[in-house]
Amino acid sequence: ILYWRLIDAPNEKAIRKGDWKALKPAPEMPWELYNIAVDIRESKNLASEKPEPLEQLRGAWNAWNKNNKGPLFMDKRIPVRRQERRKQLEAKDNLTTPTS
């Protein structure tokens, strides 16, 4: 099993076990589930179709993370800067995306 917990975005997380990969790309977004053996580009989110493997992966991730501590070496401003950068990119994308 592989686990991810980003240092500069601790609410973004992922887990991979076998052919399954589950991820939570942002705090306000739901978990996503992919079968990376058949969908290497992670283009088809199977979370609603396959709730059982998703719940197993979420449970495993939560159990793994339960006793983890936050990084002691991180500049506390990094998450704020990352959120600001994400908002800038979203605003830029909204300006360049044609509306119908």
Short mmCIF file of C-alpha atoms in Angstrom, two decimals:
data_model
loop_
_atom_site.label_atom_id
_atom_site.label_comp_id
_atom_site.label_asym_id
_atom_site.label_seq_id
_atom_site.Cartn_x
_atom_site.Cartn_y
_atom_site.Cartn_z
CA ILE A 1 0.00 0.00 0.00
CA LEU A 2 1.24 3.50 -0.85
CA TYR A 3 0.00 6.51 1.08
CA TRP A 4 0.27 10.21 0.22
CA ARG A 5 -0.21 13.19 2.48
CA LEU A 6 1.13 16.38 1.00
CA ILE A 7 3.28 18.49 3.28
CA ASP A 8 2.17 21.80 1.80
CA ALA A 9 -1.47 20.73 1.47
CA PRO A 10 -2.24 18.33 4.34
CA ASN A 11 -5.91 18.05 3.39
CA GLU A 12 -4.99 16.60 0.01
CA LYS A 13 -4.46 12.87 0.29
CA ALA A 14 -4.24 9.64 -1.69
CA ILE A 15 -3.79 5.91 -1.27
CA ARG A 16 -2.98 3.14 -3.71
CA LYS A 17 -3.49 -0.57 -3.11
CA GLY A 18 -3.12 -2.96 -6.01
CA ASP A 19 -4.99 -1.65 -9.03
CA TRP A 20 -7.02 0.85 -6.99
CA LYS A 21 -6.11 4.45 -6.25
CA ALA A 22 -8.26 6.77 -4.15
CA LEU A 23 -7.56 10.45 -3.74
CA LYS A 24 -9.04 13.56 -2.19
CA PRO A 25 -7.74 16.44 -4.27
CA ALA A 26 -8.96 19.25 -1.99
CA PRO A 27 -10.84 19.63 1.30
CA GLU A 28 -14.03 20.79 -0.39
CA MET A 29 -13.97 17.99 -2.97
CA PRO A 30 -15.15 14.39 -2.50
CA TRP A 31 -12.90 11.36 -2.66
CA GLU A 32 -12.23 9.95 -6.14
CA LEU A 33 -11.52 6.34 -7.10
CA TYR A 34 -9.64 4.99 -10.11
CA ASN A 35 -8.68 1.55 -11.37
CA ILE A 36 -5.22 2.43 -12.64
CA ALA A 37 -4.71 -0.97 -14.28
CA VAL A 38 -7.29 -0.06 -16.94
CA ASP A 39 -7.30 3.76 -16.59
CA ILE A 40 -3.71 4.92 -16.20
CA ARG A 41 -4.66 8.54 -16.88
CA GLU A 42 -7.24 8.51 -14.08
CA SER A 43 -9.94 9.85 -16.36
CA LYS A 44 -12.96 7.84 -15.10
CA ASN A 45 -13.85 8.43 -11.47
CA LEU A 46 -15.45 5.20 -10.17
CA ALA A 47 -16.35 6.49 -6.70
CA SER A 48 -20.11 6.29 -7.22
CA GLU A 49 -19.95 2.97 -9.08
CA LYS A 50 -17.58 1.19 -6.66
CA PRO A 51 -18.26 2.47 -3.12
CA GLU A 52 -16.85 -0.62 -1.36
CA PRO A 53 -13.22 -0.36 -2.52
CA LEU A 54 -13.36 3.38 -1.94
CA GLU A 55 -14.52 2.94 1.67
CA GLN A 56 -11.81 0.32 2.30
CA LEU A 57 -9.12 2.65 0.96
CA ARG A 58 -10.44 5.64 2.90
CA GLY A 59 -10.48 3.56 6.09
CA ALA A 60 -6.94 2.33 5.49
CA TRP A 61 -5.74 5.89 4.83
CA ASN A 62 -7.41 7.20 8.00
CA ALA A 63 -5.94 4.37 10.10
CA TRP A 64 -2.47 5.07 8.69
CA ASN A 65 -2.75 8.80 9.25
CA LYS A 66 -4.25 8.60 12.75
CA ASN A 67 -0.91 8.79 14.56
CA ASN A 68 1.00 10.86 12.03
CA LYS A 69 2.25 14.21 13.20
CA GLY A 70 2.51 17.37 11.16
CA PRO A 71 5.93 18.27 9.75
CA LEU A 72 8.13 20.12 12.20
CA PHE A 73 10.27 21.74 9.52
CA MET A 74 7.70 23.33 7.25
CA ASP A 75 7.32 27.02 6.67
CA LYS A 76 3.73 27.61 7.85
CA ARG A 77 3.15 30.05 4.98
CA ILE A 78 3.44 27.38 2.27
CA PRO A 79 -0.22 26.19 2.42
CA VAL A 80 -1.43 29.79 2.33
CA ARG A 81 0.75 30.55 -0.69
CA ARG A 82 -0.43 27.39 -2.43
CA GLN A 83 -4.09 28.28 -1.86
CA GLU A 84 -3.47 31.80 -3.16
CA ARG A 85 -1.74 30.40 -6.25
CA ARG A 86 -4.62 27.99 -6.87
CA LYS A 87 -7.12 30.89 -6.69
CA GLN A 88 -4.98 32.90 -9.13
CA LEU A 89 -4.90 30.00 -11.59
CA GLU A 90 -8.65 29.43 -11.27
CA ALA A 91 -9.32 33.14 -11.86
CA LYS A 92 -7.03 33.12 -14.89
CA ASP A 93 -8.75 29.98 -16.21
CA ASN A 94 -12.18 31.62 -15.76
CA LEU A 95 -10.99 34.61 -17.81
CA THR A 96 -9.69 32.44 -20.65
CA THR A 97 -12.50 29.87 -20.73
CA PRO A 98 -15.12 30.80 -23.34
CA THR A 99 -18.66 30.96 -22.03
CA SER A 100 -21.66 29.73 -23.97
#
